[in-house]
C-alpha positions as a Python dict, from the first residue, in 0.01 Angstrom:
ca = {
    (1, 'M'): (0, 0, 0),
    (2, 'K'): (-96, -142, -341),
    (3, 'K'): (-288, 175, -429),
    (4, 'I'): (16, 389, -343),
    (5, 'L'): (251, 170, -551),
    (6, 'K'): (13, 178, -849),
    (7, 'R'): (-5, 558, -833),
    (8, 'V'): (377, 588, -815),
    (9, 'I'): (429, 352, -1114),
    (10, 'Y'): (155, 525, -1315),
    (11, 'S'): (305, 867, -1244),
    (12, 'C'): (654, 759, -1355),
    (13, 'L'): (518, 613, -1682),
    (14, 'L'): (314, 928, -1745),
    (15, 'V'): (618, 1153, -1703),
    (16, 'S'): (825, 937, -1941),
    (17, 'V'): (557, 928, -2216),
    (18, 'T'): (494, 1301, -2187),
    (19, 'A'): (866, 1379, -2224),
    (20, 'L'): (884, 1158, -2537),
    (21, 'L'): (581, 1326, -2699),
    (22, 'V'): (717, 1675, -2629),
    (23, 'S'): (1053, 1579, -2777),
    (24, 'C'): (889, 1447, -3097),
    (25, 'G'): (661, 1747, -3128),
    (26, 'N'): (950, 1994, -3107),
    (27, 'A'): (1159, 1820, -3376),
    (28, 'G'): (1204, 2042, -3681),
    (29, 'T'): (1001, 2329, -3535),
    (30, 'P'): (1174, 2671, -3557),
    (31, 'A'): (1225, 2837, -3222),
    (32, 'A'): (1001, 3131, -3137),
    (33, 'K'): (1164, 3474, -3124),
    (34, 'V'): (1241, 3565, -2764),
    (35, 'P'): (1230, 3932, -2660),
    (36, 'E'): (1560, 4072, -2545),
    (37, 'V'): (1592, 4115, -2169),
    (38, 'S'): (1866, 4300, -1988),
    (39, 'N'): (2125, 4109, -1785),
    (40, 'T'): (2000, 4284, -1472),
    (41, 'E'): (1644, 4164, -1534),
    (42, 'N'): (1767, 3814, -1607),
    (43, 'S'): (1969, 3805, -1285),
    (44, 'Q'): (1678, 3936, -1078),
    (45, 'A'): (1435, 3683, -1230),
    (46, 'A'): (1677, 3397, -1169),
    (47, 'E'): (1724, 3505, -808),
    (48, 'N'): (1347, 3528, -757),
    (49, 'N'): (1298, 3181, -906),
    (50, 'R'): (1569, 3035, -682),
    (51, 'S'): (1414, 3198, -376),
    (52, 'Q'): (1069, 3063, -462),
    (53, 'A'): (1209, 2716, -534),
    (54, 'D'): (1393, 2715, -200),
    (55, 'T'): (1077, 2822, -18),
    (56, 'D'): (868, 2552, -186),
    (57, 'A'): (1133, 2286, -118),
    (58, 'D'): (1152, 2386, 250),
    (59, 'D'): (776, 2401, 304),
    (60, 'T'): (666, 2095, 106),
    (61, 'I'): (610, 1783, 317),
    (62, 'Q'): (736, 1484, 118),
    (63, 'F'): (629, 1129, 205),
    (64, 'K'): (833, 837, 78),
    (65, 'L'): (818, 460, 44),
    (66, 'K'): (1093, 230, 167),
    (67, 'G'): (1399, 288, -47),
    (68, 'G'): (1335, 660, -86),
    (69, 'T'): (1076, 656, -366),
    (70, 'N'): (854, 965, -347),
    (71, 'T'): (488, 871, -315),
    (72, 'F'): (297, 1192, -237),
    (73, 'S'): (342, 1532, -78),
    (74, 'I'): (155, 1819, 85),
    (75, 'K'): (261, 2153, -63),
    (76, 'P'): (152, 2482, 98),
    (77, 'V'): (-6, 2736, -138),
    (78, 'V'): (-184, 3065, -82),
    (79, 'G'): (-499, 2989, 117),
    (80, 'G'): (-417, 2629, 202),
    (81, 'A'): (-227, 2338, 47),
    (82, 'K'): (-216, 2093, -243),
    (83, 'F'): (-201, 1717, -195),
    (84, 'L'): (17, 1589, -481),
    (85, 'D'): (117, 1250, -618),
    (86, 'A'): (473, 1142, -705),
    (87, 'A'): (461, 1331, -1037),
    (88, 'E'): (331, 1643, -855),
    (89, 'E'): (-12, 1602, -1009),
    (90, 'E'): (-287, 1730, -781),
    (91, 'I'): (-488, 1464, -596),
    (92, 'A'): (-678, 1708, -375),
    (93, 'R'): (-669, 2066, -250),
    (94, 'F'): (-723, 2195, 101),
    (95, 'T'): (-874, 2545, 111),
    (96, 'I'): (-882, 2738, 439),
    (97, 'G'): (-1175, 2978, 470),
    (98, 'S'): (-1244, 3263, 712),
    (99, 'D'): (-1233, 3010, 995),
    (100, 'S'): (-863, 2925, 1019),
    (101, 'K'): (-944, 2604, 1207),
    (102, 'R'): (-1154, 2451, 929),
    (103, 'F'): (-1080, 2383, 562),
    (104, 'R'): (-1253, 2238, 258),
    (105, 'I'): (-1131, 1923, 80),
    (106, 'N'): (-1167, 1937, -300),
    (107, 'S'): (-1085, 1669, -556),
    (108, 'D'): (-846, 1747, -843),
    (109, 'A'): (-1157, 1821, -1052),
    (110, 'G'): (-1285, 2071, -795),
    (111, 'K'): (-1557, 1854, -642),
    (112, 'V'): (-1615, 1910, -271),
    (113, 'L'): (-1522, 1588, -90),
    (114, 'G'): (-1570, 1711, 264),
    (115, 'Y'): (-1419, 1929, 535),
    (116, 'A'): (-1157, 1893, 807),
    (117, 'A'): (-1153, 2087, 1131),
    (118, 'I'): (-942, 2148, 1441),
    (119, 'K'): (-1158, 2141, 1753),
    (120, 'G'): (-958, 2188, 2069),
    (121, 'S'): (-779, 1860, 2137),
    (122, 'A'): (-965, 1688, 1851),
    (123, 'W'): (-962, 1684, 1471),
    (124, 'T'): (-1257, 1592, 1251),
    (125, 'I'): (-1340, 1488, 897),
    (126, 'E'): (-1687, 1602, 784),
    (127, 'N'): (-1911, 1507, 494),
    (128, 'A'): (-1934, 1710, 170),
    (129, 'E'): (-2224, 1915, 307),
    (130, 'G'): (-2034, 1996, 625),
    (131, 'T'): (-2327, 1876, 833),
    (132, 'K'): (-2193, 1554, 981),
    (133, 'E'): (-1868, 1446, 1147),
    (134, 'L'): (-1759, 1122, 981),
    (135, 'Y'): (-1440, 1069, 1184),
    (136, 'I'): (-1314, 1222, 1509),
    (137, 'L'): (-953, 1189, 1622),
    (138, 'S'): (-924, 1300, 1984),
    (139, 'R'): (-675, 1313, 2267),
    (140, 'Q'): (-763, 1123, 2585),
    (141, 'E'): (-689, 1222, 2944),
    (142, 'D'): (-413, 960, 2970),
    (143, 'G'): (-226, 1112, 2673),
    (144, 'N'): (-335, 846, 2426),
    (145, 'Y'): (-565, 907, 2126),
    (146, 'Q'): (-860, 736, 1961),
    (147, 'L'): (-1040, 759, 1628),
    (148, 'K'): (-1419, 725, 1632),
    (149, 'N'): (-1671, 711, 1347),
    (150, 'E'): (-1992, 915, 1311),
    (151, 'A'): (-2179, 670, 1536),
    (152, 'G'): (-1928, 731, 1816),
    (153, 'K'): (-1777, 384, 1780),
    (154, 'E'): (-1405, 352, 1841),
    (155, 'I'): (-1223, 232, 1527),
    (156, 'Y'): (-860, 277, 1628),
    (157, 'R'): (-676, 347, 1949),
    (158, 'I'): (-344, 525, 1929),
    (159, 'T'): (-122, 443, 2225),
    (160, 'L'): (173, 659, 2327),
    (161, 'R'): (498, 458, 2335),
    (162, 'D'): (856, 547, 2418),
    (163, 'Y'): (940, 522, 2046),
    (164, 'G'): (634, 719, 1927),
    (165, 'F'): (287, 569, 1878),
    (166, 'E'): (121, 232, 1821),
    (167, 'I'): (-203, 207, 1623),
    (168, 'E'): (-427, -72, 1750),
    (169, 'T'): (-779, -205, 1704),
    (170, 'P'): (-1024, -165, 1996),
    (171, 'A'): (-927, -526, 2084),
    (172, 'K'): (-562, -410, 2109),
    (173, 'Q'): (-443, -585, 1794),
    (174, 'S'): (-136, -401, 1670),
    (175, 'L'): (-173, -259, 1317),
    (176, 'Y'): (101, 2, 1276),
    (177, 'K'): (374, 176, 1471),
    (178, 'V'): (505, 528, 1423),
    (179, 'K'): (868, 552, 1526),
    (180, 'V'): (1065, 872, 1565),
    (181, 'E'): (1420, 817, 1445),
    (182, 'E'): (1716, 1053, 1429),
    (183, 'D'): (1644, 1200, 1085),
    (184, 'K'): (1294, 1076, 1000),
    (185, 'I'): (953, 961, 1120),
    (186, 'V'): (854, 612, 1005),
    (187, 'L'): (519, 435, 974),
    (188, 'I'): (577, 60, 1016),
    (189, 'D'): (319, -212, 951),
    (190, 'A'): (236, -515, 1166),
    (191, 'S'): (508, -719, 991),
    (192, 'D'): (766, -460, 1099),
    (193, 'R'): (812, -333, 742),
    (194, 'T'): (847, 35, 655),
    (195, 'F'): (517, 148, 504),
    (196, 'L'): (586, 519, 475),
    (197, 'Y'): (830, 776, 609),
    (198, 'T'): (915, 1144, 598),
    (199, 'N'): (1224, 1350, 671),
    (200, 'S'): (1012, 1658, 743),
    (201, 'P'): (1005, 1776, 1106),
    (202, 'L'): (640, 1693, 1179),
    (203, 'P'): (444, 1602, 1491),
    (204, 'P'): (459, 1218, 1492),
    (205, 'L'): (78, 1209, 1515),
    (206, 'T'): (70, 1345, 1158),
    (207, 'L'): (208, 1018, 1020),
    (208, 'V'): (-36, 818, 1233),
    (209, 'C'): (-319, 942, 1010),
    (210, 'F'): (-185, 740, 715),
    (211, 'G'): (-237, 422, 916),
    (212, 'F'): (-615, 474, 934),
    (213, 'E'): (-722, 228, 664),
    (214, 'D'): (-1093, 305, 705),
    (215, 'L'): (-1031, 652, 559),
    (216, 'N'): (-957, 713, 191),
    (217, 'I'): (-627, 873, 94),
    (218, 'E'): (-775, 1225, 64),
    (219, 'Q'): (-925, 1200, 413),
    (220, 'Q'): (-600, 1063, 557),
    (221, 'A'): (-402, 1351, 406),
    (222, 'A'): (-657, 1612, 518),
    (223, 'L'): (-651, 1479, 874),
    (224, 'A'): (-269, 1476, 868),
    (225, 'Y'): (-268, 1835, 742),
    (226, 'A'): (-508, 1943, 1019),
    (227, 'V'): (-293, 1773, 1284),
    (228, 'N'): (18, 1943, 1149),
    (229, 'L'): (-151, 2285, 1138),
    (230, 'S'): (-227, 2258, 1508),
    (231, 'G'): (119, 2132, 1599),
    (232, 'G'): (-12, 1785, 1683),
    (233, 'R'): (-197, 1890, 1996),
}
């Protein structure tokens, strides 16, 4: 939670400073000559921009903190998706290859961080070489789920509830709950406080992934993206 808040505050400050610098830099500078464009071309360009903006707004999955503050989002792009912070700066990129059920996780600098894959009723996070499964989220016969590490040890159990899901330790200590409400899906911590929520129509299991504290934020988002791609099953 602290890492998310720090990123949101940093992003807001960065946007404010950048706007101030641009304003100062433009002061007293003559405007560049703009080529004349016909009204028809202007109208068509504006319509295209509106259509693209509407598409992006509809497709982007926005996650928010309590109170409605944007924290990060997953935005579809050609060949995959971008994982963005509150200022829409890229945190990571998910690139789908020839195998539509597996994608690469890159840092904002382009470094390969690992891979995520959809494998039947399971989803995996692999190492940077793609040779080892670090985490496996899988559906159990009773309809519940569990997350195991590379050694096959259970880290979290995800129990189906009438309100959504409950994330527990192997000893059944409650950590988080995912509740499906009328207009949103909410991730709630053990103190019954809203940790994260989204208004996007997602499989509730998608939000569960952000309650896996053993994973870093890029791995959580990649796992959530994989779950969403498969429809949560």
